[in-house]
mmCIF file of C-alpha atoms in Angstrom:
data_model
loop_
_atom_site.group_PDB
_atom_site.id
_atom_site.type_symbol
_atom_site.label_atom_id
_atom_site.label_comp_id
_atom_site.label_asym_id
_atom_site.label_seq_id
_atom_site.Cartn_x
_atom_site.Cartn_y
_atom_site.Cartn_z
ATOM 1 C CA MET A 235 -71.490 -16.977 -101.430
ATOM 2 C CA ALA A 236 -70.149 -18.921 -104.414
ATOM 3 C CA PRO A 237 -73.611 -18.861 -106.215
ATOM 4 C CA LEU A 238 -73.933 -15.207 -105.464
ATOM 5 C CA ARG A 239 -70.489 -14.469 -107.008
ATOM 6 C CA ALA A 240 -71.277 -16.717 -110.164
ATOM 7 C CA GLY A 241 -74.459 -14.785 -110.598
ATOM 8 C CA ARG A 242 -72.606 -11.399 -110.560
ATOM 9 C CA TRP A 243 -70.076 -12.619 -113.042
ATOM 10 C CA LEU A 244 -72.767 -13.827 -115.318
ATOM 11 C CA ALA A 245 -74.510 -10.421 -115.130
ATOM 12 C CA ALA A 246 -71.100 -8.771 -115.561
ATOM 13 C CA ILE A 247 -70.179 -10.369 -118.869
ATOM 14 C CA PRO A 248 -73.153 -9.147 -121.072
ATOM 15 C CA MET A 249 -72.876 -5.802 -119.367
ATOM 16 C CA ALA A 250 -69.203 -5.617 -120.154
ATOM 17 C CA ALA A 251 -69.810 -6.526 -123.742
ATOM 18 C CA LEU A 252 -72.533 -3.945 -124.119
ATOM 19 C CA ALA A 253 -70.325 -1.355 -122.572
ATOM 20 C CA ILE A 254 -67.654 -2.382 -125.206
ATOM 21 C CA ALA A 255 -70.056 -2.278 -127.951
ATOM 22 C CA THR A 256 -71.050 1.327 -127.021
ATOM 23 C CA VAL A 257 -67.605 2.732 -126.459
ATOM 24 C CA TYR A 258 -65.923 1.223 -129.433
ATOM 25 C CA PRO A 259 -67.482 3.338 -132.082
ATOM 26 C CA LEU A 260 -66.499 6.382 -130.341
ATOM 27 C CA LEU A 261 -62.976 5.273 -129.909
ATOM 28 C CA PHE A 262 -62.774 3.997 -133.604
ATOM 29 C CA THR A 263 -64.074 7.579 -134.718
ATOM 30 C CA ALA A 264 -61.474 9.330 -132.678
ATOM 31 C CA ASN A 265 -58.827 7.217 -133.941
ATOM 32 C CA VAL A 266 -59.806 7.912 -137.514
ATOM 33 C CA ALA A 267 -59.971 11.733 -136.684
ATOM 34 C CA MET A 268 -56.325 11.566 -135.674
ATOM 35 C CA LYS A 269 -55.217 9.931 -138.984
ATOM 36 C CA THR A 270 -54.204 11.662 -142.345
ATOM 37 C CA ARG A 271 -56.122 10.662 -145.465
ATOM 38 C CA HIS A 272 -53.155 8.296 -146.502
ATOM 39 C CA GLU A 273 -53.085 6.563 -143.188
ATOM 40 C CA TYR A 274 -56.884 5.968 -143.394
ATOM 41 C CA VAL A 275 -56.529 4.381 -146.985
ATOM 42 C CA LEU A 276 -53.645 2.245 -145.938
ATOM 43 C CA ASP A 277 -55.446 0.848 -142.863
ATOM 44 C CA ARG A 278 -58.548 2.333 -141.271
ATOM 45 C CA PHE A 279 -58.256 0.054 -138.188
ATOM 46 C CA ALA A 280 -54.804 0.702 -137.276
ATOM 47 C CA PRO A 281 -53.869 2.969 -134.557
ATOM 48 C CA ALA A 282 -52.989 6.582 -135.582
ATOM 49 C CA GLU A 283 -49.355 7.253 -135.673
ATOM 50 C CA GLY A 284 -49.809 10.456 -133.625
ATOM 51 C CA LEU A 285 -52.208 13.124 -132.245
ATOM 52 C CA ARG A 286 -53.258 15.299 -135.077
ATOM 53 C CA TRP A 287 -55.887 17.942 -134.766
ATOM 54 C CA ASP A 288 -56.068 18.875 -138.498
ATOM 55 C CA ALA A 289 -59.386 17.025 -139.121
ATOM 56 C CA PHE A 290 -60.935 18.937 -136.318
ATOM 57 C CA VAL A 291 -59.554 22.381 -137.459
ATOM 58 C CA THR A 292 -60.769 21.652 -140.907
ATOM 59 C CA ALA A 293 -64.263 20.536 -139.829
ATOM 60 C CA TRP A 294 -64.536 23.665 -137.624
ATOM 61 C CA THR A 295 -63.383 26.266 -140.011
ATOM 62 C CA SER A 296 -63.841 24.992 -143.748
ATOM 63 C CA ALA A 297 -67.110 23.163 -143.051
ATOM 64 C CA ASP A 298 -68.469 26.110 -140.814
ATOM 65 C CA MET A 299 -69.275 23.999 -137.840
ATOM 66 C CA GLY A 300 -68.871 26.871 -135.548
ATOM 67 C CA ARG A 301 -71.902 28.510 -137.201
ATOM 68 C CA TYR A 302 -73.958 25.302 -137.036
ATOM 69 C CA LEU A 303 -73.136 24.928 -133.254
ATOM 70 C CA LEU A 304 -74.304 28.505 -132.641
ATOM 71 C CA ASN A 305 -77.580 27.679 -134.489
ATOM 72 C CA SER A 306 -78.079 24.590 -132.554
ATOM 73 C CA VAL A 307 -77.421 26.437 -129.021
ATOM 74 C CA ILE A 308 -79.918 29.049 -129.917
ATOM 75 C CA VAL A 309 -82.621 26.739 -131.222
ATOM 76 C CA VAL A 310 -82.127 24.128 -128.310
ATOM 77 C CA THR A 311 -82.073 26.863 -125.632
ATOM 78 C CA GLY A 312 -85.286 28.456 -126.962
ATOM 79 C CA ALA A 313 -87.152 25.239 -127.431
ATOM 80 C CA VAL A 314 -86.262 23.620 -123.991
ATOM 81 C CA ALA A 315 -87.177 27.129 -122.178
ATOM 82 C CA LEU A 316 -90.586 27.025 -124.104
ATOM 83 C CA LEU A 317 -91.163 23.109 -123.487
ATOM 84 C CA LEU A 318 -90.491 23.500 -119.818
ATOM 85 C CA LEU A 319 -92.726 26.557 -119.417
ATOM 86 C CA ALA A 320 -95.822 25.093 -121.167
ATOM 87 C CA GLY A 321 -95.196 21.493 -120.117
ATOM 88 C CA SER A 322 -95.057 22.359 -116.358
ATOM 89 C CA MET A 323 -98.176 24.656 -116.496
ATOM 90 C CA ALA A 324 -100.097 21.892 -118.454
ATOM 91 C CA GLY A 325 -98.814 19.247 -116.063
ATOM 92 C CA PHE A 326 -99.916 21.232 -113.207
ATOM 93 C CA ALA A 327 -103.461 21.851 -114.655
ATOM 94 C CA LEU A 328 -103.888 18.222 -115.703
ATOM 95 C CA SER A 329 -102.705 16.850 -112.385
ATOM 96 C CA ARG A 330 -104.395 19.190 -109.908
ATOM 97 C CA LEU A 331 -107.342 20.902 -111.665
ATOM 98 C CA ARG A 332 -110.560 19.094 -112.492
ATOM 99 C CA PHE A 333 -112.339 20.629 -115.392
ATOM 100 C CA ARG A 334 -114.434 19.478 -118.261
ATOM 101 C CA GLY A 335 -112.424 17.572 -120.725
ATOM 102 C CA SER A 336 -109.232 17.423 -118.734
ATOM 103 C CA ARG A 337 -109.140 13.544 -118.972
ATOM 104 C CA VAL A 338 -109.666 13.871 -122.730
ATOM 105 C CA LEU A 339 -106.760 16.250 -122.940
ATOM 106 C CA TYR A 340 -104.537 13.958 -120.976
ATOM 107 C CA LEU A 341 -105.318 10.939 -123.029
ATOM 108 C CA GLY A 342 -104.680 13.191 -126.256
ATOM 109 C CA CYS A 343 -101.110 13.914 -125.006
ATOM 110 C CA LEU A 344 -100.785 10.139 -124.553
ATOM 111 C CA ALA A 345 -101.973 9.364 -127.893
ATOM 112 C CA ALA A 346 -99.712 12.153 -129.435
ATOM 113 C CA LEU A 347 -96.602 10.146 -128.071
ATOM 114 C CA PHE A 348 -97.311 7.407 -130.597
ATOM 115 C CA ILE A 349 -97.634 9.581 -133.627
ATOM 116 C CA PRO A 350 -94.460 9.538 -135.889
ATOM 117 C CA PHE A 351 -93.181 12.873 -137.057
ATOM 118 C CA GLN A 352 -93.521 11.649 -140.615
ATOM 119 C CA VAL A 353 -97.312 11.681 -140.357
ATOM 120 C CA ILE A 354 -97.596 15.302 -139.595
ATOM 121 C CA MET A 355 -94.436 16.330 -141.518
ATOM 122 C CA VAL A 356 -96.223 17.601 -144.728
ATOM 123 C CA PRO A 357 -99.102 19.641 -142.880
ATOM 124 C CA LEU A 358 -96.542 21.234 -140.402
ATOM 125 C CA ALA A 359 -94.156 22.234 -143.418
ATOM 126 C CA ARG A 360 -97.173 23.889 -145.201
ATOM 127 C CA THR A 361 -98.422 25.632 -142.014
ATOM 128 C CA MET A 362 -94.908 26.978 -141.200
ATOM 129 C CA GLY A 363 -94.561 28.149 -144.752
ATOM 130 C CA GLN A 364 -97.873 29.902 -144.656
ATOM 131 C CA ALA A 365 -96.911 31.627 -141.508
ATOM 132 C CA GLY A 366 -93.528 32.698 -142.933
ATOM 133 C CA LEU A 367 -91.497 30.672 -140.235
ATOM 134 C CA ILE A 368 -89.624 28.411 -142.640
ATOM 135 C CA ASP A 369 -85.733 29.033 -142.207
ATOM 136 C CA THR A 370 -86.077 31.027 -139.035
ATOM 137 C CA TYR A 371 -85.162 30.424 -135.475
ATOM 138 C CA PRO A 372 -88.898 30.824 -134.102
ATOM 139 C CA GLY A 373 -90.138 28.333 -136.670
ATOM 140 C CA LEU A 374 -87.762 25.461 -135.555
ATOM 141 C CA ILE A 375 -88.221 26.257 -131.860
ATOM 142 C CA LEU A 376 -92.026 26.069 -132.465
ATOM 143 C CA ALA A 377 -91.767 22.765 -134.455
ATOM 144 C CA TYR A 378 -89.714 21.226 -131.628
ATOM 145 C CA THR A 379 -92.126 22.434 -129.094
ATOM 146 C CA ALA A 380 -94.894 20.954 -130.819
ATOM 147 C CA GLN A 381 -93.079 17.570 -131.423
ATOM 148 C CA PHE A 382 -91.779 17.102 -127.776
ATOM 149 C CA LEU A 383 -94.502 18.936 -125.846
ATOM 150 C CA PRO A 384 -96.626 15.658 -125.315
ATOM 151 C CA PHE A 385 -93.590 13.853 -123.858
ATOM 152 C CA THR A 386 -92.966 16.859 -121.408
ATOM 153 C CA VAL A 387 -96.579 17.170 -120.490
ATOM 154 C CA PHE A 388 -96.784 13.492 -119.675
ATOM 155 C CA LEU A 389 -93.752 13.344 -117.438
ATOM 156 C CA MET A 390 -94.693 16.656 -115.576
ATOM 157 C CA THR A 391 -98.270 15.389 -115.058
ATOM 158 C CA GLY A 392 -97.015 12.199 -113.580
ATOM 159 C CA TYR A 393 -94.640 13.968 -111.236
ATOM 160 C CA TYR A 394 -97.192 16.495 -110.190
ATOM 161 C CA SER A 395 -99.577 13.774 -109.390
ATOM 162 C CA GLY A 396 -97.369 12.381 -106.722
ATOM 163 C CA ILE A 397 -97.266 15.620 -104.919
ATOM 164 C CA PRO A 398 -99.660 15.424 -101.936
ATOM 165 C CA ALA A 399 -102.949 17.303 -102.554
ATOM 166 C CA GLU A 400 -102.810 18.792 -99.064
ATOM 167 C CA ILE A 401 -99.919 21.096 -100.059
ATOM 168 C CA VAL A 402 -101.967 22.740 -102.936
ATOM 169 C CA ASP A 403 -105.111 22.933 -100.661
ATOM 170 C CA ALA A 404 -103.038 24.574 -97.843
ATOM 171 C CA ALA A 405 -101.713 27.164 -100.385
ATOM 172 C CA ARG A 406 -105.116 27.937 -101.617
ATOM 173 C CA ILE A 407 -106.440 28.404 -98.119
ATOM 174 C CA ASP A 408 -103.554 30.936 -97.463
ATOM 175 C CA GLY A 409 -104.862 33.022 -100.199
ATOM 176 C CA ASN A 410 -102.796 32.045 -103.249
ATOM 177 C CA SER A 411 -104.469 31.986 -106.602
ATOM 178 C CA LEU A 412 -103.893 29.234 -109.040
ATOM 179 C CA TYR A 413 -100.956 31.192 -110.499
ATOM 180 C CA GLY A 414 -99.521 31.694 -107.064
ATOM 181 C CA VAL A 415 -99.782 28.000 -106.367
ATOM 182 C CA TYR A 416 -98.008 27.286 -109.673
ATOM 183 C CA GLY A 417 -95.323 29.876 -109.296
ATOM 184 C CA ARG A 418 -94.694 29.562 -105.435
ATOM 185 C CA ILE A 419 -95.478 25.867 -104.770
ATOM 186 C CA MET A 420 -95.438 23.601 -107.770
ATOM 187 C CA LEU A 421 -92.489 25.081 -109.609
ATOM 188 C CA PRO A 422 -89.995 24.819 -106.687
ATOM 189 C CA LEU A 423 -91.320 21.274 -105.971
ATOM 190 C CA GLY A 424 -90.966 20.325 -109.588
ATOM 191 C CA ARG A 425 -87.321 21.342 -109.987
ATOM 192 C CA PRO A 426 -85.967 17.743 -110.060
ATOM 193 C CA ALA A 427 -88.504 16.674 -112.673
ATOM 194 C CA LEU A 428 -87.938 19.992 -114.563
ATOM 195 C CA LEU A 429 -84.235 19.372 -114.630
ATOM 196 C CA SER A 430 -84.509 15.826 -115.889
ATOM 197 C CA VAL A 431 -87.096 16.502 -118.547
ATOM 198 C CA GLY A 432 -85.195 19.626 -119.625
ATOM 199 C CA ILE A 433 -82.090 17.511 -120.252
ATOM 200 C CA LEU A 434 -84.069 14.857 -122.058
ATOM 201 C CA ASP A 435 -85.689 17.514 -124.277
ATOM 202 C CA ALA A 436 -82.293 19.152 -124.890
ATOM 203 C CA LEU A 437 -80.927 15.679 -125.977
ATOM 204 C CA PHE A 438 -83.871 15.175 -128.311
ATOM 205 C CA CYS A 439 -83.698 18.559 -129.930
ATOM 206 C CA TRP A 440 -79.820 18.383 -130.157
ATOM 207 C CA ASN A 441 -79.765 14.941 -131.908
ATOM 208 C CA ASP A 442 -82.639 15.796 -134.222
ATOM 209 C CA VAL A 443 -81.860 15.723 -138.071
ATOM 210 C CA LEU A 444 -85.430 15.414 -139.862
ATOM 211 C CA ILE A 445 -87.151 18.477 -138.276
ATOM 212 C CA ALA A 446 -84.172 20.590 -138.601
ATOM 213 C CA LEU A 447 -83.595 19.682 -142.217
ATOM 214 C CA LEU A 448 -87.341 20.375 -143.008
ATOM 215 C CA MET A 449 -87.547 23.712 -141.143
ATOM 216 C CA MET A 450 -83.908 24.970 -141.985
ATOM 217 C CA PRO A 451 -83.342 24.323 -145.597
ATOM 218 C CA SER A 452 -80.641 27.061 -146.236
ATOM 219 C CA ALA A 453 -76.977 26.341 -145.327
ATOM 220 C CA GLU A 454 -76.412 29.314 -143.072
ATOM 221 C CA HIS A 455 -79.290 28.089 -140.745
ATOM 222 C CA ARG A 456 -78.300 24.702 -140.463
ATOM 223 C CA THR A 457 -78.129 22.941 -137.019
ATOM 224 C CA LEU A 458 -74.953 21.039 -136.021
ATOM 225 C CA MET A 459 -76.343 17.523 -136.671
ATOM 226 C CA VAL A 460 -77.555 18.528 -140.042
ATOM 227 C CA GLY A 461 -74.254 20.003 -140.865
ATOM 228 C CA VAL A 462 -72.570 16.814 -139.826
ATOM 229 C CA THR A 463 -74.660 14.710 -142.204
ATOM 230 C CA SER A 464 -73.705 17.225 -144.966
ATOM 231 C CA LEU A 465 -70.072 16.453 -144.298
ATOM 232 C CA ARG A 466 -70.405 12.963 -145.567
ATOM 233 C CA GLY A 467 -71.139 14.330 -149.066
ATOM 234 C CA GLN A 468 -68.665 17.268 -148.928
ATOM 235 C CA TYR A 469 -65.862 15.372 -147.467
ATOM 236 C CA SER A 470 -66.623 11.861 -148.944
ATOM 237 C CA ALA A 471 -63.012 11.510 -149.788
ATOM 238 C CA ASP A 472 -61.746 12.826 -146.603
ATOM 239 C CA ILE A 473 -63.046 10.629 -143.929
ATOM 240 C CA PRO A 474 -60.920 11.877 -141.123
ATOM 241 C CA THR A 475 -62.368 15.315 -141.492
ATOM 242 C CA PHE A 476 -65.883 13.690 -141.456
ATOM 243 C CA ALA A 477 -64.971 11.929 -138.210
ATOM 244 C CA GLY A 478 -63.685 15.024 -136.805
ATOM 245 C CA GLY A 479 -66.981 16.783 -137.314
ATOM 246 C CA VAL A 480 -68.769 13.860 -136.045
ATOM 247 C CA LEU A 481 -66.847 14.140 -132.702
ATOM 248 C CA ILE A 482 -67.410 17.935 -132.473
ATOM 249 C CA ALA A 483 -71.110 17.304 -132.611
ATOM 250 C CA ALA A 484 -71.023 14.416 -130.117
ATOM 251 C CA VAL A 485 -68.815 16.200 -127.418
ATOM 252 C CA PRO A 486 -71.629 18.355 -126.147
ATOM 253 C CA VAL A 487 -73.979 15.457 -125.711
ATOM 254 C CA LEU A 488 -71.409 13.358 -123.928
ATOM 255 C CA VAL A 489 -70.270 16.188 -121.527
ATOM 256 C CA LEU A 490 -74.212 16.682 -120.733
ATOM 257 C CA TYR A 491 -74.687 12.998 -120.273
ATOM 258 C CA LEU A 492 -71.707 12.591 -117.978
ATOM 259 C CA PHE A 493 -72.659 15.546 -115.593
ATOM 260 C CA PHE A 494 -76.400 14.815 -115.447
ATOM 261 C CA GLN A 495 -76.780 10.879 -115.993
ATOM 262 C CA ARG A 496 -78.541 10.622 -112.669
ATOM 263 C CA GLN A 497 -81.122 13.193 -113.745
ATOM 264 C CA ILE A 498 -81.582 11.731 -117.071
ATOM 265 C CA ALA A 499 -82.077 8.205 -115.550
ATOM 266 C CA SER A 500 -84.563 9.637 -113.053
ATOM 267 C CA GLY A 501 -86.265 11.700 -115.758
ATOM 268 C CA VAL A 502 -87.277 8.387 -117.566
ATOM 269 C CA THR A 503 -89.345 7.220 -114.672
ATOM 270 C CA ALA A 504 -90.572 10.859 -113.610
ATOM 271 C CA GLY A 505 -94.100 10.274 -115.317
ATOM 272 C CA SER A 506 -94.441 6.551 -114.105
ATOM 273 C CA THR A 507 -97.154 7.338 -111.537
ATOM 274 C CA LYS A 508 -100.654 7.553 -112.619
ATOM 275 C CA GLY A 509 -101.899 10.784 -113.904
#
């Protein structure tokens, strides 16, 4: 028993250090947001003298964080809905239908996972500009869908590949069309994977800055993360207000993670089976 306890302690020490390194920046930011500018200049590491919400109010009102939050909610909701619809249909087709070029399409999705966005940034901006989609909600939604669809297709294909083929065959024998098999059988069975992948896609879209900055150049259409980055220049002399804006942007992500951490962890391994 002694070696087992010693091994647990040896494993617990680095995990505790990692947890502290992860939580400390959040606590430090919260402490800074509670300070006045004078307190921060005197000692940025000292505990705040009291609970002050002025920084949050200023970031929400003067910095227009409310509008940025609404923009992010609209774009992320639309992108995730489109990603789940297209990704689940493509995953069903690539995992259960055998047609000419299906393997090539699947390998193409895998290859697309390794292409950085910076490589396609200029062609995407030109295409969106010619289509009149720059600085519009549909434009950013389509850009997010194009960027994160290979990841969604990869995970959904892996998940659907693990469903016994007899279930699909039985549904076809009962007279279901391909759309019937997809809507009545595969979608209900794929709910765990859809939830996991949807949460991951939502986190990817919410935390993005580069694509949103490229597709939404005007101030009124900024997403929340782009708005937070702009606070650094607007309130360079008012660090507590900047810290308040950072926390406002981080709270939705933290809440989502706390409620769905199991689904997020399972989503990472949802496509681990062979497609």
